Coordinates of C-alpha atoms and ligand atoms in Angstrom, one line a residue:
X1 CA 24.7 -11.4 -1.8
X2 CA 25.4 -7.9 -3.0
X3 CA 23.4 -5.8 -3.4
X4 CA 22.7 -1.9 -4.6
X5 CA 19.9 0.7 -3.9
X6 CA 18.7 3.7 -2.4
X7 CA 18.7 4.2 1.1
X8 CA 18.5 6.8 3.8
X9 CA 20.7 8.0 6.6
X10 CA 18.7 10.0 8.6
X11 CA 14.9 11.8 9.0
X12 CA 16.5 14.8 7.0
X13 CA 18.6 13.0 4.6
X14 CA 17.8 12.5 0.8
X15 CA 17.8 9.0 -0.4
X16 CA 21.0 8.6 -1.8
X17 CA 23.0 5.4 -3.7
X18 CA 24.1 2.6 -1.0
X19 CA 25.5 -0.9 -1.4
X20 CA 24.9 -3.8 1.4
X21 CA 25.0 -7.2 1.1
X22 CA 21.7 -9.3 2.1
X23 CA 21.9 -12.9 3.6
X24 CA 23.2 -15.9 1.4
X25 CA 20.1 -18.1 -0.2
X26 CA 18.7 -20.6 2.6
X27 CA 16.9 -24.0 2.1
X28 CA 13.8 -22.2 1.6
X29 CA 15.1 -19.0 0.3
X30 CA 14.1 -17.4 -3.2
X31 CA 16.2 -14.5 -4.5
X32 CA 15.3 -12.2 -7.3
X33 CA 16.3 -9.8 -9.2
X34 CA 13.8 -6.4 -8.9
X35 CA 12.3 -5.1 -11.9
X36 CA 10.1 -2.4 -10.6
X37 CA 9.6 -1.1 -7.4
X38 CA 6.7 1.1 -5.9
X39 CA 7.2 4.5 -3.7
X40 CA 4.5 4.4 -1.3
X41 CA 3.7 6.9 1.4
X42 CA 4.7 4.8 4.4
X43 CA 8.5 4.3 3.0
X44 CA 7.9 8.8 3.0
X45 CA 6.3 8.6 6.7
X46 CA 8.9 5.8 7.6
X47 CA 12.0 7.7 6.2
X48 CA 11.3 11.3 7.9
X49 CA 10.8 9.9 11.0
X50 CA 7.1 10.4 11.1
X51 CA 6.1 7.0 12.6
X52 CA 9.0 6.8 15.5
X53 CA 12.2 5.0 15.4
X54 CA 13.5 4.1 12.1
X55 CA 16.8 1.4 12.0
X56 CA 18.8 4.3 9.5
X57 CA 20.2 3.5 7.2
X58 CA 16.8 2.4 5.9
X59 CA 16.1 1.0 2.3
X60 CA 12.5 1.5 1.9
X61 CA 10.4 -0.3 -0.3
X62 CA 7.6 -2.8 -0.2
X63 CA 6.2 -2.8 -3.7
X64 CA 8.4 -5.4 -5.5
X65 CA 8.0 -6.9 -8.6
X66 CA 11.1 -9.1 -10.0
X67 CA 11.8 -12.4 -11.5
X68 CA 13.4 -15.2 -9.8
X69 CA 16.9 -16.1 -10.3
X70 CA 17.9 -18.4 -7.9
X71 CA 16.0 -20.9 -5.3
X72 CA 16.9 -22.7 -2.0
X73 CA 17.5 -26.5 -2.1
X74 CA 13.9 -27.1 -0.4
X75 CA 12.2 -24.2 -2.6
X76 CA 8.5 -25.7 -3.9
X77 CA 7.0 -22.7 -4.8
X78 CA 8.7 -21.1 -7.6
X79 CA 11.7 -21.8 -10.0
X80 CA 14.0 -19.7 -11.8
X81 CA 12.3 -17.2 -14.4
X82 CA 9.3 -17.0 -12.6
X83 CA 7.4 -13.4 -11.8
X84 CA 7.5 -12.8 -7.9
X85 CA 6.0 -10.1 -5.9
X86 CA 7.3 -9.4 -2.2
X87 CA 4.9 -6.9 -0.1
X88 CA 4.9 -5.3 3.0
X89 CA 6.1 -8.1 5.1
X90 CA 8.7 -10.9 4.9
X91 CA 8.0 -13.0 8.0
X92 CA 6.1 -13.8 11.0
X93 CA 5.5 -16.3 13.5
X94 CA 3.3 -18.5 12.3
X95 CA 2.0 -19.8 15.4
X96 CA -0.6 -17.4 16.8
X97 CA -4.1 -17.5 15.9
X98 CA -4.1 -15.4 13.7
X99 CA -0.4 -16.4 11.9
X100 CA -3.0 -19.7 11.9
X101 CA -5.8 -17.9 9.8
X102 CA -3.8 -16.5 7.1
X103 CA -3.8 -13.0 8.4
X104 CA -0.1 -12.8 9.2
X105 CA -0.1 -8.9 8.9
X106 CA -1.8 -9.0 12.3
X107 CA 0.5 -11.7 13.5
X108 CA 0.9 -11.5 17.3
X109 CA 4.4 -11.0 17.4
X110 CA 4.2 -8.6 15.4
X111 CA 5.2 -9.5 11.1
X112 CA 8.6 -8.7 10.0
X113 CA 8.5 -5.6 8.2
X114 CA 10.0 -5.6 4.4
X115 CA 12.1 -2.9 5.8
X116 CA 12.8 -1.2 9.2
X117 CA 12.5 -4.9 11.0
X118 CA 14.7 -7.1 12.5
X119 CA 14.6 -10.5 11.1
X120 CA 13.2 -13.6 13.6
X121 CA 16.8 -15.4 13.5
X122 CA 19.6 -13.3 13.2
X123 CA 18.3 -9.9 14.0
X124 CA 20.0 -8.7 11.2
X125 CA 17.6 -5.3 9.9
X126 CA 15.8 -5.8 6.7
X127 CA 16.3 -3.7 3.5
X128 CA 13.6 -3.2 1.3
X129 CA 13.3 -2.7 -2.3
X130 CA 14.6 0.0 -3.6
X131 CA 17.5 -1.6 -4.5
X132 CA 18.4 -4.3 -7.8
X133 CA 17.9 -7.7 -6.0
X134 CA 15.8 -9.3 -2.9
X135 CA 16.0 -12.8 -1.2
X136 CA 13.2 -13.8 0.5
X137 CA 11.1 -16.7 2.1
X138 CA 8.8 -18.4 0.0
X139 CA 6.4 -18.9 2.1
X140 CA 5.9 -14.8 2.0
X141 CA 6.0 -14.0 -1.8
X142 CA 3.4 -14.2 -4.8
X143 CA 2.8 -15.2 -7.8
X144 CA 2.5 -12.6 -10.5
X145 CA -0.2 -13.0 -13.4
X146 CA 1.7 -13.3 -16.6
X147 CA -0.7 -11.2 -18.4
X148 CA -0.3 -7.5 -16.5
X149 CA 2.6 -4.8 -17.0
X150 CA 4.9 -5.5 -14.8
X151 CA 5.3 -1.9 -14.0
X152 CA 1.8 -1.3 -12.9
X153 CA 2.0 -4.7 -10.8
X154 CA 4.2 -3.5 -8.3
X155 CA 1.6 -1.1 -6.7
X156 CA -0.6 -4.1 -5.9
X157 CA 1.9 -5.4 -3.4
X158 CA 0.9 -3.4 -1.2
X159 CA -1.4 0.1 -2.3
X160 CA -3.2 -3.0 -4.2
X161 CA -3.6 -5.5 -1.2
X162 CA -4.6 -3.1 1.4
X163 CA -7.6 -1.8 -0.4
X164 CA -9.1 -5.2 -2.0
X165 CA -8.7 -6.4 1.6
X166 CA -11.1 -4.1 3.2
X167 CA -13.7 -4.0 0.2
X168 CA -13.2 -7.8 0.5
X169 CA -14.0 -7.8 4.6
X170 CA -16.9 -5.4 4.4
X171 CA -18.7 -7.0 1.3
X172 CA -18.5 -3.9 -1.1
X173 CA -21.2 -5.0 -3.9
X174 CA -23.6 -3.9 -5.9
X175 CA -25.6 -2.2 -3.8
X176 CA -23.0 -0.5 -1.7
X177 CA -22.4 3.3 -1.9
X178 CA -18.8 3.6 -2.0
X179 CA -16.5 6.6 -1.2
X180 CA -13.0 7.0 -1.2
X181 CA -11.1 9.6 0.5
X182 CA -8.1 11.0 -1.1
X183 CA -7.4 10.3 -4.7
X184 CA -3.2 8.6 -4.6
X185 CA -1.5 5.2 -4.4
X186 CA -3.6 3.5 -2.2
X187 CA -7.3 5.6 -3.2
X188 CA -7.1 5.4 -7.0
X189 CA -6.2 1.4 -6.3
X190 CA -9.8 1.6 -3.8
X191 CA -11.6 3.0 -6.9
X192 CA -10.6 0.8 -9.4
X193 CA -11.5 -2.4 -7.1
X194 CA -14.6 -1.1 -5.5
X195 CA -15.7 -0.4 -9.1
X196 CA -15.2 -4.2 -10.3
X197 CA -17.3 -4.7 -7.6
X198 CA -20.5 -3.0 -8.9
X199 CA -20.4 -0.5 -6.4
X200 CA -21.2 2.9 -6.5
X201 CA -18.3 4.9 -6.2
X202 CA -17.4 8.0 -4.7
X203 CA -14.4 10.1 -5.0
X204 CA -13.8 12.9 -2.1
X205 CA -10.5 14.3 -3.1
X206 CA -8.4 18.0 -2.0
X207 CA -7.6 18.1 -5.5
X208 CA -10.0 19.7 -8.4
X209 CA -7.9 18.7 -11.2
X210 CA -8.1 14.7 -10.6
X211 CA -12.0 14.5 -11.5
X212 CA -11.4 13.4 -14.8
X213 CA -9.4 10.7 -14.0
X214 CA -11.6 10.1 -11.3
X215 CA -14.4 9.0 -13.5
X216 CA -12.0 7.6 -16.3
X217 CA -11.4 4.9 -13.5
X218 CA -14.9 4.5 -13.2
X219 CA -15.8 6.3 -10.6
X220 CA -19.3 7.3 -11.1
X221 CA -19.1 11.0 -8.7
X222 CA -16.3 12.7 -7.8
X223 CA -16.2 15.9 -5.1
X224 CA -14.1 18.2 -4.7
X225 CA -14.1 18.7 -0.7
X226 CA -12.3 22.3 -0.8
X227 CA -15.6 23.5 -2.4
X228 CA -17.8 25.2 0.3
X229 CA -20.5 23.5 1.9
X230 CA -19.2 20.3 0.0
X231 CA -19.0 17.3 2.2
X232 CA -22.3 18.9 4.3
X233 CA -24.6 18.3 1.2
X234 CA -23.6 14.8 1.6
X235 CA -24.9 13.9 5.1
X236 CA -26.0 10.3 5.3
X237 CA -25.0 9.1 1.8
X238 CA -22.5 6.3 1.9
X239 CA -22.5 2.8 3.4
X240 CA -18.6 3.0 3.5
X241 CA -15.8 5.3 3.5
X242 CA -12.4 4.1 2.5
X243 CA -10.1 7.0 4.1
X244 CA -6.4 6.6 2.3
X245 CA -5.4 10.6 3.4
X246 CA -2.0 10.4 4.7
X247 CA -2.8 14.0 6.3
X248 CA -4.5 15.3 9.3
X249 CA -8.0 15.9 9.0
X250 CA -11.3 16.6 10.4
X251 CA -12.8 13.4 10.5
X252 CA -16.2 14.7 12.3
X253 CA -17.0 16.1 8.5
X254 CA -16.5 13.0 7.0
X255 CA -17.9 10.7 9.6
X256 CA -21.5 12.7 9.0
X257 CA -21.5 11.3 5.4
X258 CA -22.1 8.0 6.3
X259 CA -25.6 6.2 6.5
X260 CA -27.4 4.9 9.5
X261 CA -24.7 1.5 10.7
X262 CA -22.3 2.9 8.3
X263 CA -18.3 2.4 8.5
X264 CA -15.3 4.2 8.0
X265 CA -12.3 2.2 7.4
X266 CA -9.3 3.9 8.5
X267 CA -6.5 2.6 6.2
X268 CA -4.2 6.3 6.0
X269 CA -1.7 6.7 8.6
X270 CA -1.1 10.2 9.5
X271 CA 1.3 10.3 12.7
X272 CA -1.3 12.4 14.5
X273 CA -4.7 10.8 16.2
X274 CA -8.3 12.1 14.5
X275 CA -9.9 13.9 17.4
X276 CA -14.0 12.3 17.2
X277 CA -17.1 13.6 18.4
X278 CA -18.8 11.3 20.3
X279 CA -22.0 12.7 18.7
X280 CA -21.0 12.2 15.4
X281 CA -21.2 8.1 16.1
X282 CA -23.8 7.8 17.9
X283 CA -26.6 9.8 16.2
X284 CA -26.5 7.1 12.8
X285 CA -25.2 3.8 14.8
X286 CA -21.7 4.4 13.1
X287 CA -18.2 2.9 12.7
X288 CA -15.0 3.7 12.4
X289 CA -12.2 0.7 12.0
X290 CA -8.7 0.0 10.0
X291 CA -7.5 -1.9 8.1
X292 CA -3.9 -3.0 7.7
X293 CA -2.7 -4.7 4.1
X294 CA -3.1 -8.0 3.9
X295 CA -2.3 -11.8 4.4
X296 CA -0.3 -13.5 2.0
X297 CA -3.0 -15.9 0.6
X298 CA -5.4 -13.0 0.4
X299 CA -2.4 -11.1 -1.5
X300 CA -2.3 -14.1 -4.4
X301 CA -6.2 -13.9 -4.1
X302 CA -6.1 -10.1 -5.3
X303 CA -3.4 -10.9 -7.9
X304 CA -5.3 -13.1 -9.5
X305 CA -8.2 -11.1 -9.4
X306 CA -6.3 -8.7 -11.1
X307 CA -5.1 -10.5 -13.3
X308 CA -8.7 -11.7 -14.5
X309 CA -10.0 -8.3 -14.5
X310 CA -6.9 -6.8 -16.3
X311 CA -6.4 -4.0 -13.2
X312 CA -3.0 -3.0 -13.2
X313 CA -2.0 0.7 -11.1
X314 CA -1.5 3.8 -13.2
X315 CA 1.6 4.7 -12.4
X316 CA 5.0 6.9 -13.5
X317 CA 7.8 5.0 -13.8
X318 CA 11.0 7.2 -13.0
X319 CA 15.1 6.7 -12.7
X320 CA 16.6 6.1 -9.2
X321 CA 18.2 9.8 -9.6
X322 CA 14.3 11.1 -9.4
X323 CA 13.1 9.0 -6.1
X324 CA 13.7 12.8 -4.2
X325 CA 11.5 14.9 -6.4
X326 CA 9.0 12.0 -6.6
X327 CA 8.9 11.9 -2.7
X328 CA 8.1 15.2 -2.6
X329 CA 5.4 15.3 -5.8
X330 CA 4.3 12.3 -3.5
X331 CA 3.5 14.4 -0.3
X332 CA 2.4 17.5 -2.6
X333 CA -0.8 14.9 -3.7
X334 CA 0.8 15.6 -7.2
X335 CA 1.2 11.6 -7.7
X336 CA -0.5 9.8 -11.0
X337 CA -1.2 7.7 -9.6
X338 CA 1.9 5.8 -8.0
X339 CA 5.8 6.8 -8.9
X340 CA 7.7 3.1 -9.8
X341 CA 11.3 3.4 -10.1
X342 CA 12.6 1.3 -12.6
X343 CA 15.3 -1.2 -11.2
X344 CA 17.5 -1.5 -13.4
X345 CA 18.4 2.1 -12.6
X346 CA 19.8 1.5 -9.3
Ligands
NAP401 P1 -0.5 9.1 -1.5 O1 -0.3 8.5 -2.8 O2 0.3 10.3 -1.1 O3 -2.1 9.5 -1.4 C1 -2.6 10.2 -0.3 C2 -3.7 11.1 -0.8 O4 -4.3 11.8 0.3 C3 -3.2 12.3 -1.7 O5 -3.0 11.9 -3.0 C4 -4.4 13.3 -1.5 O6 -5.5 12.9 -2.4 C5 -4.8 13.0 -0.1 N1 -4.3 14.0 0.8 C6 -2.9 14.3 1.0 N2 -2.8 15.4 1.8 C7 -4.0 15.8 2.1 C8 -4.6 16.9 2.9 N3 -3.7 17.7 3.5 N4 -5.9 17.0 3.0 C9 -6.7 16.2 2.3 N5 -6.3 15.2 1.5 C10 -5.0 15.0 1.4 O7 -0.3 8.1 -0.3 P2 -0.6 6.5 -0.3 O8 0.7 5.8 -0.7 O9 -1.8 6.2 -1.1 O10 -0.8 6.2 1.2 C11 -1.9 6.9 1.9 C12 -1.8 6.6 3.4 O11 -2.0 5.3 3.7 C13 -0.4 6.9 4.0 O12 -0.6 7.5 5.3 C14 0.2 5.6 4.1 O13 1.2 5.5 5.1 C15 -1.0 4.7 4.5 N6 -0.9 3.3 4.2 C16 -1.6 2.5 5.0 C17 -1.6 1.1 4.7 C18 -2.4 0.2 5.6 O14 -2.1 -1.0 5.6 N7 -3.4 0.7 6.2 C19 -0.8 0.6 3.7 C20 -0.1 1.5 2.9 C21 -0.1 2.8 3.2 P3 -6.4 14.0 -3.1 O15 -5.4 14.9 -3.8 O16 -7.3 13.2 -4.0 O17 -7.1 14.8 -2.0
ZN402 ZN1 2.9 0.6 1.5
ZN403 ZN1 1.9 -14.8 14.3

């Protein structure tokens, strides 16, 4: 199948127009054709080089929103016209225990990446979705509610999934003081989920001039963590920290805000390791974990959610011809709050 998009050639090339072809439709093959795709950090990190080796040249993109147009022979799952979304992964082994339990992001083997992975049979490298069409396994894509922009959908696939999924594990609730670090893609998604569920949410953010949107996302406090002395007057304060910051940090500052048995859930991947004070953990009984995405049952699970609550993303949808400029808004925190490039501009 032919297909056109955007790729990379190297850790200092731009994204520029490519054409590949992707595998012909198998038995239990869907294709689609991509309406709107998400930019997400990690296609930024995985692009430059920032996370190791990269298969160049690399399509990025595991955001993807379309519409079936075709289906496999054996396909139960969908039929043509249908919405689809594809997320961070295409396959894995199904086998190992936790394949078994529905959490095939964590599969043994390792999942088959969207992009910058080798598929299981032919070793062929995957292509993501910055580009105007997709074929994929059933098995690994979603339904989409009917009900949401389809534009603001596209986020959930993965800056969507990879926040419910930890406010999901660690029973974020009514009673649960809530903060989110860093206010992009992936944070904004945190806020608007941990608000739905009756949390009390903080946002700790670089960046003065998001507060407004902060709290028009329902965010009930918002701090600004350049002003002095400000993550000190919050010692002991939350049961939960949702870090999305793509940078380096000092972590020890942030670590002190949690309560007695309190947890920070690493889900930002800077390429460099946090450097922790063994203090720090052991004075208030804390945690610090991670959190990677989600499994594809538990994706559905939070698309439906979404759909019941009416939570889409906020996004900016752009051309192809802006993907660049929007990578680097992207890593200059100036993102509302996810760039979406449009499809049919590829
Ligand atoms: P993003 O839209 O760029 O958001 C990151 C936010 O971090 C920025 O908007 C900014 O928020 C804050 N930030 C950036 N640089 C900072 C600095 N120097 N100091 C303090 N704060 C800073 O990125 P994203 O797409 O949400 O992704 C966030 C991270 O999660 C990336 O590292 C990405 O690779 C990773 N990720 C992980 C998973 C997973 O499964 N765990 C999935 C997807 C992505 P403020 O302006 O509000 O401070
Ligand atoms: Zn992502
Ligand atoms: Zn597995």
């Amino acid at each position: 199948m032919k297909s056109r998009g955007l790729a990379v050639e190297s850790a200092t090339s731009p994204l520029k127009t490519f054409e590949f072809d992707r595998r012909e439709l198998g038995a239990n093959d869907v294709a689609l054709d991509v309406k709107f795709t998400g930019i997400c950090h990690s296609d930024i990190h995985t692009a430059r080089g920032e996370w190791g080796s990269v298969y160049y040249p690399l399509v990025p993109g595991h955001e993807i929103a379309g519409v079936v147009t075709s289906v496999g022979a054996s396909v139960t799952k969908f039929k043509n016209g249908d919405l689809i979304g594809v997320g961070v992964f295409v396959d894995s082994c199904r086998n190992c225990e936790n394949c078994s339990q529905g959490l095939q992001q964590y599969c043994l083997e390792g999942m088959t990446g969207t992009y910058n992975s080798l598929e299981r049979k032919s070793g062929e490298q995957t292509r993501g979705g910055y580009s105007n069409n997709f074929v994929i396994n059933e098995d690994y894509a979603v339904h989409i509610p009917k009900n949401l922009a389809l534009e603001g959908v596209a986020p959930l696939l993965c800056a969507g999934i990879t926040l419910y999924s930890p406010i999901k594990h660690f029973n974020v609730g009514p009673k649960t003081k809530v903060a989110v670090m860093g206010l992009g893609g992936l944070g904004h998604m945190g806020v608007k989920f941990a608000v739905a569920m009756g949390a009390e949410v903080t946002v700790l953010s670089h960046s003065a001039e998001k507060k407004s949107d902060a709290l028009k996302m329902g965010a009930h406090h918002f701090v600004c963590t350049k002003d002095e002395g400000a993550l000190s007057s919050l010692k002991k304060t939350f049961d939960i920290i949702l870090n999305t910051v793509s940078a380096e940090l000092d972590i020890n500052e942030y670590l002190q805000t949690l309560k007695l048995d309190g947890t920070l859930v690493i889900i930002g991947l800077p390429g460099k390791p946090y450097a922790v004070h063994a203090g720090v953990m052991l004075e208030g009984r804390r945690s610090m974990t991670g959190s990677m995405i989600g499994g594809v049952s538990e994706l559905q699970e939070m698309l439906n959610f979404c759909g019941d609550k009416n939570i889409v993303s906020d996004v900016e949808v752009i051309k192809a011809d802006y993907a660049n400029t929007a990578y680097d808004r992207t890593v200059a925190s100036d993102v509302k709050y996810r760039f979406v490039i449009d499809a049919s501009s590829f």
